[in-house]
Coordinates of C-alpha atoms and ligand atoms in Angstrom, one line a residue:
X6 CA 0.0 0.0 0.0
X7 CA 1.2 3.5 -0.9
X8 CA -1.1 5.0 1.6
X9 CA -3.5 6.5 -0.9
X10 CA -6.6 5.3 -1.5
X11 CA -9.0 5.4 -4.4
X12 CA -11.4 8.8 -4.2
X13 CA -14.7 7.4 -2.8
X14 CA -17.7 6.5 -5.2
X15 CA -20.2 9.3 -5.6
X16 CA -22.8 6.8 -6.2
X17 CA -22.7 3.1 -5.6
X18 CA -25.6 0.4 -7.1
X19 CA -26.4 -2.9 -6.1
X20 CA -28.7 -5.3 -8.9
X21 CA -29.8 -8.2 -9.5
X22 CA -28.0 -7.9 -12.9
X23 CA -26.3 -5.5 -14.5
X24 CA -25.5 -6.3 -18.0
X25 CA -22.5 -4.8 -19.6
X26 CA -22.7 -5.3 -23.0
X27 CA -19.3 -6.9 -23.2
X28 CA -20.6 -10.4 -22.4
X29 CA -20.0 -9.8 -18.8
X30 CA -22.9 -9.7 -16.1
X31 CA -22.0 -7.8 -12.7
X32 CA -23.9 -7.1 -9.5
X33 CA -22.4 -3.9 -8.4
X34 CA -21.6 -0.6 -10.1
X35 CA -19.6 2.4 -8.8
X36 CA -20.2 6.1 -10.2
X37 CA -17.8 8.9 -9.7
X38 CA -18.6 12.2 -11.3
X39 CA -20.4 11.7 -15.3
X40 CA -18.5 8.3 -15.3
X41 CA -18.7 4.8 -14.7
X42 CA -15.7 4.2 -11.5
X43 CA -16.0 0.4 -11.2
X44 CA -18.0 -2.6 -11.3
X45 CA -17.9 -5.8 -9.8
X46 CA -19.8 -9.6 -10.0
X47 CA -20.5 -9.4 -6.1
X48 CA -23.2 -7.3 -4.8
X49 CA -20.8 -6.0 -2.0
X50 CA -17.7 -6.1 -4.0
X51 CA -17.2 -2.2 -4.3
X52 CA -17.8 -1.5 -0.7
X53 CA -14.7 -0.6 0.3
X54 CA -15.1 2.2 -2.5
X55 CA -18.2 3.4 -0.5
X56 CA -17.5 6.3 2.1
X57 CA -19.4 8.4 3.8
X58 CA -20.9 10.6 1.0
X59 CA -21.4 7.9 -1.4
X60 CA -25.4 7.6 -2.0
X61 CA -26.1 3.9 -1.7
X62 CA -29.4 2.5 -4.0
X63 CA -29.9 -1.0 -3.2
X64 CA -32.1 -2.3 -6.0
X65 CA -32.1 -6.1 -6.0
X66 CA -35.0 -6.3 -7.6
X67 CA -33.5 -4.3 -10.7
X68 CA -31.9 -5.0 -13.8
X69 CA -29.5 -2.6 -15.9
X70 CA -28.5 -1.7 -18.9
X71 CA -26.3 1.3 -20.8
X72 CA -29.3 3.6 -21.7
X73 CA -30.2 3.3 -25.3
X74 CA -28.4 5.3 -28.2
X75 CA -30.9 5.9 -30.7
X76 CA -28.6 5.9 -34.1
X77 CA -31.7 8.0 -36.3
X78 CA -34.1 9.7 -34.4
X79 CA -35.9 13.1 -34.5
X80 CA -35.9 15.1 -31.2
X81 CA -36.3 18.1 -32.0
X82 CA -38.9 17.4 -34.5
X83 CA -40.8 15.5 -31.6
X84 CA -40.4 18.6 -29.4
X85 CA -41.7 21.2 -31.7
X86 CA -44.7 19.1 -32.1
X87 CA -45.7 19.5 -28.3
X88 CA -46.0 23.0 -29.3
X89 CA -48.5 22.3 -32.4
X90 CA -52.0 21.9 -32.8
X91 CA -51.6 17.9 -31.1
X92 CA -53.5 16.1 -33.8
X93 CA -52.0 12.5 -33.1
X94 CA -54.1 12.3 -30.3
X95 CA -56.9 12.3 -32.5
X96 CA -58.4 8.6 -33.3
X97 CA -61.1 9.7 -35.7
X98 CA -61.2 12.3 -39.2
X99 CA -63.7 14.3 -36.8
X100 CA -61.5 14.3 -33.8
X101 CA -58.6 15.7 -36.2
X102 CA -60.7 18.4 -37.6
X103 CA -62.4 19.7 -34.3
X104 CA -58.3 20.4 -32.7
X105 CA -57.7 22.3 -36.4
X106 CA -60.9 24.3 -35.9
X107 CA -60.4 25.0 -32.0
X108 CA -57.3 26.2 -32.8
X109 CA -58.4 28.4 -36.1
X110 CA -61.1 30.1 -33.2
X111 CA -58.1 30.7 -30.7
X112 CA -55.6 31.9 -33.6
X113 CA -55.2 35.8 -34.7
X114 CA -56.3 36.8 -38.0
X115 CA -54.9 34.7 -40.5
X116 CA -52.3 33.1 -38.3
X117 CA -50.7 29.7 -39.6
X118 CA -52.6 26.4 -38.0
X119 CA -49.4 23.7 -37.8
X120 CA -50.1 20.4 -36.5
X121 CA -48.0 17.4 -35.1
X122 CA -45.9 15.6 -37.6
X123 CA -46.2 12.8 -35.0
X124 CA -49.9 11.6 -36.4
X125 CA -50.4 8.9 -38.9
X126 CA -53.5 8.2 -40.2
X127 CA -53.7 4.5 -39.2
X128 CA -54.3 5.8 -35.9
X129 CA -57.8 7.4 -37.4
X130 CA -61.1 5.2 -37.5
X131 CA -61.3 6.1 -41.2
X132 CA -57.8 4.6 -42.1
X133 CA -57.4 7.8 -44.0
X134 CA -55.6 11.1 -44.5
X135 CA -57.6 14.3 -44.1
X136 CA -58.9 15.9 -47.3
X137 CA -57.8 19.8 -48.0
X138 CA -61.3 20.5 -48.4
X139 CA -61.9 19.2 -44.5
X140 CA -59.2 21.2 -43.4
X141 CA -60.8 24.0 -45.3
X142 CA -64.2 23.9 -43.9
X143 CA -62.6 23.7 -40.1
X144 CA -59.9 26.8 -40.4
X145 CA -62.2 29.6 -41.2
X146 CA -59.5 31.0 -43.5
X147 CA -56.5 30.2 -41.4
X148 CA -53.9 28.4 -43.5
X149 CA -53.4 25.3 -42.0
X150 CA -50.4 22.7 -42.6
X151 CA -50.5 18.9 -41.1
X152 CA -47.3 17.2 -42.0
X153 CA -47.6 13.6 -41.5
X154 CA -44.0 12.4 -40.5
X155 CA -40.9 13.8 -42.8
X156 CA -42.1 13.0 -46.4
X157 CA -46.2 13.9 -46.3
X158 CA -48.3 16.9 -45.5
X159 CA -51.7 18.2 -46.1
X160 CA -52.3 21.5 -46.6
X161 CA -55.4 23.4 -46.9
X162 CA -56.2 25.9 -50.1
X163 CA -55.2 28.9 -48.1
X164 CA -51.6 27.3 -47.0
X165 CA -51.0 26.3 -50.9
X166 CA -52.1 29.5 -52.5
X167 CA -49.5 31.0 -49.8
X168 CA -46.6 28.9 -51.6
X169 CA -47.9 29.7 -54.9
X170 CA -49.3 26.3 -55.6
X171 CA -52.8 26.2 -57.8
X172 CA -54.5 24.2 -60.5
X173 CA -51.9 24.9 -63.0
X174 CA -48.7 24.6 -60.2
X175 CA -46.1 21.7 -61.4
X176 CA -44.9 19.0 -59.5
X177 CA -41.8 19.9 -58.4
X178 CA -38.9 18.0 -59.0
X179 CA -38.7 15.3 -56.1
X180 CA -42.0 15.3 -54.8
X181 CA -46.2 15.2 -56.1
X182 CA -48.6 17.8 -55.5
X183 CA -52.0 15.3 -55.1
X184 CA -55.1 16.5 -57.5
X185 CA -58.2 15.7 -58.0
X186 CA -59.8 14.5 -61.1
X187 CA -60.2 18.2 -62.2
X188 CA -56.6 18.6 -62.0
X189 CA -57.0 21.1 -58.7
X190 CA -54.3 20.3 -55.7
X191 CA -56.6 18.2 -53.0
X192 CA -54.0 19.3 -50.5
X193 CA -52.1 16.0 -50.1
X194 CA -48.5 16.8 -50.8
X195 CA -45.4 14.4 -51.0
X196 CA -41.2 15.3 -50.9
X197 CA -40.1 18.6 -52.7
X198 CA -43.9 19.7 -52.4
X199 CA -44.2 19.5 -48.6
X200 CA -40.8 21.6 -48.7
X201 CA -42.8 24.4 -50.2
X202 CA -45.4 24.6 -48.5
X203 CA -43.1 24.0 -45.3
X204 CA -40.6 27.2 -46.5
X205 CA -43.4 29.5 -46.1
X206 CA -45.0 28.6 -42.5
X207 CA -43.6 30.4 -39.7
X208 CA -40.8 28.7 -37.7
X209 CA -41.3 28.5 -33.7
X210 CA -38.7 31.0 -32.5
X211 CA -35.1 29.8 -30.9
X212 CA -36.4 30.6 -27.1
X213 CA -39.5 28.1 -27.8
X214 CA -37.4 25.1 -29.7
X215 CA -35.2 25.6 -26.5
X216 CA -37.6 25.2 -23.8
X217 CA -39.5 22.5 -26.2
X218 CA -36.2 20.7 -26.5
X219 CA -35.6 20.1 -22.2
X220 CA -39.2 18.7 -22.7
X221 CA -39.0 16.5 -25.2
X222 CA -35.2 15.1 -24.5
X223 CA -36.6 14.8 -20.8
X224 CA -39.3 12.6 -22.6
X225 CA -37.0 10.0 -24.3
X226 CA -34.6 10.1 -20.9
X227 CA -38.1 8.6 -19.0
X228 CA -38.0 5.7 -21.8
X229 CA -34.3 5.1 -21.2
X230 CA -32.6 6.6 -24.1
X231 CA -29.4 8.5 -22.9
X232 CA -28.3 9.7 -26.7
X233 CA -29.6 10.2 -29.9
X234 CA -28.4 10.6 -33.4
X235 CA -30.8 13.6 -34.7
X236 CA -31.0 12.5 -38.0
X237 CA -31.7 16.2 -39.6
X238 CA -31.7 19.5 -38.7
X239 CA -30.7 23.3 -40.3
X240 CA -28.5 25.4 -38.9
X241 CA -31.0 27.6 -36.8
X242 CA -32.4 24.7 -34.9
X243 CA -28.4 24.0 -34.5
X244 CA -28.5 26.8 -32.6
X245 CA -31.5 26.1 -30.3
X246 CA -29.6 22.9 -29.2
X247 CA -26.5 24.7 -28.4
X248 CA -28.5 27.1 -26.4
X249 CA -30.1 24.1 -24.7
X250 CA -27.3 21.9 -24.1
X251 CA -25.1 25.8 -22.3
X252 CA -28.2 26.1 -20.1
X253 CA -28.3 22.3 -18.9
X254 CA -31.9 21.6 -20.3
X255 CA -30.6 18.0 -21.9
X256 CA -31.5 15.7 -20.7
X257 CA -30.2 13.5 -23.6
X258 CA -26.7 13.6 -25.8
X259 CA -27.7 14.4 -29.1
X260 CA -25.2 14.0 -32.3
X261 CA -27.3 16.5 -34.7
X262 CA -26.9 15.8 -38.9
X263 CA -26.7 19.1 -40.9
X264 CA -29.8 19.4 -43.7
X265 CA -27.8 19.6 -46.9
X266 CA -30.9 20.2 -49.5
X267 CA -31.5 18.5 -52.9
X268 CA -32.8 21.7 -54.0
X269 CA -28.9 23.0 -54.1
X270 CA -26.7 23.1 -57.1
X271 CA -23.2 21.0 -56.1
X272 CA -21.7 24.6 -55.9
X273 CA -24.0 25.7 -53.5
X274 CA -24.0 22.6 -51.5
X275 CA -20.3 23.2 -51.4
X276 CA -20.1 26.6 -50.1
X277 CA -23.0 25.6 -48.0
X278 CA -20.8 23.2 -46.1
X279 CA -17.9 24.5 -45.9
X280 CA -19.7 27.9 -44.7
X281 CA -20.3 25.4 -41.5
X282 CA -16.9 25.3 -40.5
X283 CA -14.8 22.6 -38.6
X284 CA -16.7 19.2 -38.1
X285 CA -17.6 17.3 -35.1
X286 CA -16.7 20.2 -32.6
X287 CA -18.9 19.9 -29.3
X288 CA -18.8 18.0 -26.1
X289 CA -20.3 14.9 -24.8
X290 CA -23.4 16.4 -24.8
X291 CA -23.6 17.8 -27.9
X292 CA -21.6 17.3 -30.8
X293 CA -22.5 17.6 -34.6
X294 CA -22.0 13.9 -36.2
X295 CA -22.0 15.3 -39.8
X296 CA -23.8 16.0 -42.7
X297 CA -27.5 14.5 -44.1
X298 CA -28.7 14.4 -47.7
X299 CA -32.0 12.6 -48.2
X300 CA -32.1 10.6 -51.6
X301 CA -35.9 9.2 -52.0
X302 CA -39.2 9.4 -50.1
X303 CA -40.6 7.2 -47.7
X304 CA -43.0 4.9 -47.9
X305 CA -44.7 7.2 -50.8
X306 CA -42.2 8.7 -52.8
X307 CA -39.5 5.6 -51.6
X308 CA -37.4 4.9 -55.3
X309 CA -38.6 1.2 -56.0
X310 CA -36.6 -1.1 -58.6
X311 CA -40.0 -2.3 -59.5
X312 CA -43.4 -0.1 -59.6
X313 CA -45.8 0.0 -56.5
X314 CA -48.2 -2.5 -55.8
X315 CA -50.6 0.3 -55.7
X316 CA -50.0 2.2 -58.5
X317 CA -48.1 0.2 -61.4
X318 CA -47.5 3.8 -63.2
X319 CA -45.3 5.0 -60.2
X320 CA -42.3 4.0 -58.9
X321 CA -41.0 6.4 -56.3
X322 CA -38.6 9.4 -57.0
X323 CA -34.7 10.2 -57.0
X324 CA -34.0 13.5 -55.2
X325 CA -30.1 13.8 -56.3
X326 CA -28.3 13.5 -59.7
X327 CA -25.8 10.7 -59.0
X328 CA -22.5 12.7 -60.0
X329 CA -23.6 16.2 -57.9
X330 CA -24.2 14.1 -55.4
X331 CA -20.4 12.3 -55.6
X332 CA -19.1 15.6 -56.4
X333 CA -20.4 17.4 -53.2
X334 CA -19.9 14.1 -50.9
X335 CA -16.3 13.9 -52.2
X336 CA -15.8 17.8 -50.9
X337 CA -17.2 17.0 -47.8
X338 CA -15.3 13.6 -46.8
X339 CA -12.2 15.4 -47.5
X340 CA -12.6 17.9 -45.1
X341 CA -13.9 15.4 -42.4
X342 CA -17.4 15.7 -42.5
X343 CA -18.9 12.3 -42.0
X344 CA -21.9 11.6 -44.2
X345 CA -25.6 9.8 -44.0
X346 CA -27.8 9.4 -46.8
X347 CA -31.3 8.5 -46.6
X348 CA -32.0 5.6 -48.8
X349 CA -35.9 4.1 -48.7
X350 CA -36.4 2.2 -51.2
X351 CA -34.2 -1.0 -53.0
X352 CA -33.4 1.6 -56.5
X353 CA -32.4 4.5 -54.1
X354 CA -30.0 2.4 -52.1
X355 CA -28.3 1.0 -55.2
X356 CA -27.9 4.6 -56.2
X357 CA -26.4 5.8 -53.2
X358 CA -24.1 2.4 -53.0
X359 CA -23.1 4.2 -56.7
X360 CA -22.8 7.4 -55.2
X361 CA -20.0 6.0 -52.0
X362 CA -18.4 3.6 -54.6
X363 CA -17.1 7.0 -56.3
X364 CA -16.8 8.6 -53.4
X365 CA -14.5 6.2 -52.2
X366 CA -12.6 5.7 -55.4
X367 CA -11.6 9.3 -55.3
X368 CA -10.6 9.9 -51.5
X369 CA -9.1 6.3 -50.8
X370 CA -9.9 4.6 -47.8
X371 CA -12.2 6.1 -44.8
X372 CA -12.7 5.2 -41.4
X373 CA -15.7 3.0 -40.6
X374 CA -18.8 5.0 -40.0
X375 CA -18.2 7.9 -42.4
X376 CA -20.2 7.1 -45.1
X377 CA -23.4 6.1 -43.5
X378 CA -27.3 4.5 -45.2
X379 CA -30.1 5.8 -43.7
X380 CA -33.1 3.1 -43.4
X381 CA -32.6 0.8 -46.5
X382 CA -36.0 -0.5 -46.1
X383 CA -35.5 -2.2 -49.1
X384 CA -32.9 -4.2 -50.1
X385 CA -31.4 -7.2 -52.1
X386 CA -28.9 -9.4 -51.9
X387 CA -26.1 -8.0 -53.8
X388 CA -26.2 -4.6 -52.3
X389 CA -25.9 -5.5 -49.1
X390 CA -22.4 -7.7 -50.0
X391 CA -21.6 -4.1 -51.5
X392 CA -22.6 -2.6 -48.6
X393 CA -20.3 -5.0 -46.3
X394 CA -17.6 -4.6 -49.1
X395 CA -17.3 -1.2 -49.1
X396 CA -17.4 -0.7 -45.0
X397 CA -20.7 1.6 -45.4
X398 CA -22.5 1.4 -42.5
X399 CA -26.1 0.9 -41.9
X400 CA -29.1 2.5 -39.2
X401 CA -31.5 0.6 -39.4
X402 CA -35.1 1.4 -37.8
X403 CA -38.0 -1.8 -37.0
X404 CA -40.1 1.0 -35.6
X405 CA -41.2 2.1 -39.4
X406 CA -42.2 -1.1 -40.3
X407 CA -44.0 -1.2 -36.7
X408 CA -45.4 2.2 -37.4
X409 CA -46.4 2.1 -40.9
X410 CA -46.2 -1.7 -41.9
X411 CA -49.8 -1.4 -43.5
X412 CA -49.1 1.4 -45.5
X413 CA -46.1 -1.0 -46.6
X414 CA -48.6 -3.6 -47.4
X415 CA -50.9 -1.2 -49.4
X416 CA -48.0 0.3 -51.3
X417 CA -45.4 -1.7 -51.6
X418 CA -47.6 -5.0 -51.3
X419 CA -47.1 -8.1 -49.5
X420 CA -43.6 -9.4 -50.7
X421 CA -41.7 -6.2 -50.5
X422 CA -43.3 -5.6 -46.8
X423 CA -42.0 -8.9 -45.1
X424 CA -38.2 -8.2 -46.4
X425 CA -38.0 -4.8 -45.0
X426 CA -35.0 -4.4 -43.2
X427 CA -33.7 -7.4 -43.0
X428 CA -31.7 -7.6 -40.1
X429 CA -30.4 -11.3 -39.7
X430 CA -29.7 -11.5 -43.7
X431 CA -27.3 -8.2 -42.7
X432 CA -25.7 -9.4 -39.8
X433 CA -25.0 -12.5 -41.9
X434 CA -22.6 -11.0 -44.1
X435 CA -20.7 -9.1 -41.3
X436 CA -22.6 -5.9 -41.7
X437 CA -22.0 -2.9 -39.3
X438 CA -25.6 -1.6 -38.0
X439 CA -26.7 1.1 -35.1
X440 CA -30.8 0.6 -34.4
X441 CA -33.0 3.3 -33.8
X442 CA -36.6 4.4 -34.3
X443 CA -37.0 7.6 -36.6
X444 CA -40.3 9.2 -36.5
X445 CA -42.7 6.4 -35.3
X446 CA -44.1 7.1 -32.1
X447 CA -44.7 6.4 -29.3
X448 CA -40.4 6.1 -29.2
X449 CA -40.5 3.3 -26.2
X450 CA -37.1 1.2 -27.4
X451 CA -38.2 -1.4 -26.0
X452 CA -41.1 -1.7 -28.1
X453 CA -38.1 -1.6 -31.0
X454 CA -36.2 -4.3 -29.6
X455 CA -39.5 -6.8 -29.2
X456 CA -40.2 -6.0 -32.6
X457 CA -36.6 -6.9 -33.8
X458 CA -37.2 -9.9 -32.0
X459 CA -40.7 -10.7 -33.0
X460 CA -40.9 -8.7 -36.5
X461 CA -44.4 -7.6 -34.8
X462 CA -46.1 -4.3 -35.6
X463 CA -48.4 -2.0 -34.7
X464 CA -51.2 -2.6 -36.9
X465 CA -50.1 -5.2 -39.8
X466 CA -49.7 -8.5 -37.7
X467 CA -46.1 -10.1 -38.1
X468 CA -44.2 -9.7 -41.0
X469 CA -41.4 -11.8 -42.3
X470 CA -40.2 -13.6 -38.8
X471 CA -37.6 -15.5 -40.6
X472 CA -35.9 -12.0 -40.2
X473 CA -36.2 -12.1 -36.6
X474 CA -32.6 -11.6 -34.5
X475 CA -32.0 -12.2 -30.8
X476 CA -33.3 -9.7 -28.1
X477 CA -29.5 -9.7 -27.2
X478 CA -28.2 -8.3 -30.3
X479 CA -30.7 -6.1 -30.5
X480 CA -29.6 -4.4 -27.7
X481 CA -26.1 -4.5 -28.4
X482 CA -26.9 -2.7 -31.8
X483 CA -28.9 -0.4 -30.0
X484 CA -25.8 0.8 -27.3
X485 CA -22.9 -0.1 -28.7
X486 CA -23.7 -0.6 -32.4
X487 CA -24.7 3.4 -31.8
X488 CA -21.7 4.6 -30.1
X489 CA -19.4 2.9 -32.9
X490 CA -21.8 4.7 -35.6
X491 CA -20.9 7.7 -33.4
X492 CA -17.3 7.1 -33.2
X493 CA -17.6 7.1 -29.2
X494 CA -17.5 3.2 -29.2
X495 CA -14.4 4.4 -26.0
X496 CA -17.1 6.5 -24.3
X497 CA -20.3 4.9 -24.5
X498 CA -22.2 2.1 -24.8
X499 CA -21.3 0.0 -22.3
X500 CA -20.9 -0.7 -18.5
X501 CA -17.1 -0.8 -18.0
X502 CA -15.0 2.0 -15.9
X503 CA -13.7 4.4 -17.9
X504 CA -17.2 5.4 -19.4
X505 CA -19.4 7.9 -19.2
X506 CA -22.4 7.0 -16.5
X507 CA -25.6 6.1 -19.0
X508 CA -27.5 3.4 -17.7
X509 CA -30.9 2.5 -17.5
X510 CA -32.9 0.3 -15.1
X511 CA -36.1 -2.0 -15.4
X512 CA -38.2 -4.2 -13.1
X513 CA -37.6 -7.4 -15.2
X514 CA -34.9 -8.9 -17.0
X515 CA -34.9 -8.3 -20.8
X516 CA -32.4 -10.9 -22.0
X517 CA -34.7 -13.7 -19.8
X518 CA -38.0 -12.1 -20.0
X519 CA -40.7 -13.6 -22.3
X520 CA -40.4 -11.4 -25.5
X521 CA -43.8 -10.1 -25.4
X522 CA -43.6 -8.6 -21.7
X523 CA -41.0 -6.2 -23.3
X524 CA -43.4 -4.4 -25.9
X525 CA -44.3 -2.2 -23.5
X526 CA -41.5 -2.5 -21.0
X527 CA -40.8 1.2 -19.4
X528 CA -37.9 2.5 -17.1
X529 CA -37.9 2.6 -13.7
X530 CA -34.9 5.3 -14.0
X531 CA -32.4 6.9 -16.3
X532 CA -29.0 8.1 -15.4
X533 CA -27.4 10.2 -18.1
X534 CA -23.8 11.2 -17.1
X535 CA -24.4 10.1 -13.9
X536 CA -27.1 12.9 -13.5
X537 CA -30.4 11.4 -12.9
X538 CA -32.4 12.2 -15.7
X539 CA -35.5 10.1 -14.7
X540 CA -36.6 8.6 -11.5
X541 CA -40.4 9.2 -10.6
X542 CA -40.4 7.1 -7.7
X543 CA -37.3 8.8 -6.4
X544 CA -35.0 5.6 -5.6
X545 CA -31.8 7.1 -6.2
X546 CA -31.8 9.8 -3.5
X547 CA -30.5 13.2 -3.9
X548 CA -31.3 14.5 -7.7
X549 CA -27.5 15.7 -8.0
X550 CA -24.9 13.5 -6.5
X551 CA -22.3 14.8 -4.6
X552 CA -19.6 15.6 -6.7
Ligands
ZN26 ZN1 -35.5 10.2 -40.4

């Protein structure tokens, strides 16, 4: 003995198991400042660590985890919405248009109406989207925009004759203005045309997207996410994170993408990014993980190979010419920007798999991680061995086909719907993946990793269970499959000392439970940076430990 001794833990937990993600199971865990001090197999193995301002929690009955990394998520999307009209409560066409016309009565004179992306029309009794003509009878003149997730609005005649769009409007390039059989917009618009209706609403202001942010990020703490990828923001709501993340109001990490628009010439996506400065600068909080172009649609608008079981005339749409695409990504690689593109549907992957190939050719080798797909719903075989080949990595997101499986089935059809996302034929071929969720809510991850186990969904039954992976490796693709995505693979993602303190804790055991008691598992706390972050029944003491 040299006579000094260790610094005493700040916190110290006893469980009944704490699961490290390494393969190793322990029963005690020591926290000192945002970071994970020790760990041991024995309940009472860290004691000595203990001293007399250590805050013991003796939980049991608990088991624990590293809080969830979300690899494609949209937070700040999620916490605008709890500032909009909150349509996806509404279960019924009815129900939607009496919020739009309570709100039109409380709104000044000819003040926007924006809704909730967060509804889907599944969730309505009519299993339909709201007509522009319904939104026009409810608004009494307001303009009124409901975007439906990231690809899909409807807009009412007075928001489309504010972006200029009538009977004789184009579609624009990447996207479809819906008519009816006169040839007049009905309101339902899809890509580019979503874009600009969107450009003309008025954006909440940076105070508001601040204050909505420490609400929503305290909202996916209480479900035991500790980080998440924010898969596409500009450069103003940039800004609201950084104010939030100076003034403490995160309660997660978040790893923001940077909007780089299709509607840019390769020039002015060029000066665009490097107008953005150095890459990756932040803290563990809050650091920008790079740039995010967006190649196809969704599940309307997604580029096919072959046409869409509901409409054999369409096939989906390309935003980006292949060689501006290369041309810009090529800039940006070389200057350290790492890169995601959203890829929906089987064609737009094999375009952007073009699109890395070149990029690849011309800057030599990159690290893992840099050049990143986004979703690929839809794949086959051969792309993903030119995935694996070419060390692009993969998010991949069960929640869509848990959210919108039965739009799948109705556009897409049958086939296509029970292949999405093939997880097992991925990790087959060595692939590298980081799960998350995107826009489907509710965001419970749990409910992500039963259906990764279960290929359950919300609404269209079980599709394609042959594609079905272990509950354990879905959590590890959903901690440390994340923080390698997030080249923090050293700092996250699993219990060993030497991380930071993210770990989340539940009543059963989700490696031995019975899958379907996890679709609806919730937290009973959240430690982010060894700041508790959730903890409603208050069973870890002081809010702030000691340090
Ligand atoms: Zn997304």
């Amino acid at each position: 003995m040299d006579g000094s001794l260790p610094p005493r833990l700040d916190r110290l937990i006893r469980a009944r198991a704490i699961h490290s993600m390494t393969g190793e199971v322990y029963r005690s865990v020591g926290l000192r400042g945002a970071g994970i001090a020790a760990v041991s197999p024995e309940p009472d193995g860290l004691d000595d660590l203990a001293g007399a301002g250590t805050v013991l929690t003796d939980a049991g009955d608990l088991t624990l985890l590293p809080a969830f990394a979300d690899s494609h998520e949209h937070l700040l999307e999620a916490s605008r919405n709890t500032l909009l009209v909150p349509v996806d409560r509404a279960r019924s066409i009815g129900e939607f248009t009496a919020m739009i016309a309570a709100a039109s009565r409380d709104a000044a004179h000819g003040e926007w109406i924006l809704t909730s992306m967060a509804w889907h029309e599944s969730n309505l009794a009519e299993n339909r989207l709201p007509t522009g003509a319904e939104l026009d009878a409810a608004a009494d003149g307001h303009p009124v925009l409901a975007r439906r997730g990231g690809h899909l609005a409807v807009a009412n005649t007075a928001a489309l004759a504010a972006a200029g769009i009538g009977p004789g409007s184009p579609d624009p390039a990447a996207g479809k203005i819906g008519r009816l059989p006169d040839g007049r917009p009905d309101g339902v618009l899809e890509g580019g045309a979503v874009w600009q209706v969107a450009a003309v609403a008025p954006a909440a202001t940076r105070a508001e997207l601040t204050e909505a942010l420490r609400r929503g990020s305290a909202a996916y703490a209480a479900l035991g996410v500790g980080t998440i990828r924010e898969a596409m923001i500009n450069s103003d709501e940039l800004a609201a994170y950084q104010a939030a993340a100076a003034r403490g109001k995160l309660s997660v990490r978040a790893r923001p993408l940077i909007r780089v628009g299709n509607e840019l010439t390769a020039d002015e996506a060029i000066a665009f990014i490097d107008g953005l400065g150095a890459p990756g600068v932040g803290d563990d909080w809050l650091r920008p993980w790079g740039l995010k172009f967006v190649m196809d649609g969704g599940v309307e608008g997604g580029a096919l190979e072959q046409p869409y079981a509901s409409d054999p005339a369409h096939s989906g749409h390309l935003n980006w010419d292949p060689d501006v695409l290369t041309r810009v990504c090529v800039h940006a690689a070389r200057r350290g920007w790492r890169i995601g593109t959203h890829a929906a549907g089987d064609r737009a992957v094999g375009t952007v798999l073009d699109v890395y190939e070149a990029v690849a050719g011309q800057t030599g080798p990159l690290p893992p991680w840099t050049l990143v797909i986004e979703h690929a719903l839809l794949s086959d075989a051969a792309q993903r061995q030119r995935a694996v080949r070419g060390g692009f990595g993969l998010t991949v997101q069960h929640a869509l086909l848990w959210n919108m499986g039965s739009e799948m089935l109705h556009t897409w059809g049958p086939e296509r719907t029970s292949r999405v996302n093939p997880l097992d034929q991925w990790l087959a071929i060595g692939a590298d993946l980081a799960v998350g969720t995107d826009m489907a809510r509710p965001f419970n991850p749990m409910t992500s990793v039963w259906g990764m186990a279960t290929r359950g969904t919300k609404a269209a039954g079980v599709q394609g269970h042959e594609h079905a992976i272990p509950v354990a490796t879905a959590l590890e693709l959903y901690t440390m499959g994340t923080a390698r995505l997030n080249h923090e693979a050293e700092r996250l993602g699993s219990i060993i000392p030497g991380k930071l303190a993210d770990l989340v804790a539940y009543r059963i055991d989700p490696m031995t439970a019975d899958l379907d008691e996890l679709a609806e598992l919730t937290p009973v706390w959240t430690i982010v940076g060894g700041r508790v972050a959730h903890d409603p029944a208050g069973l870890l003491g002081p809010l702030e430990v000691s340090t």
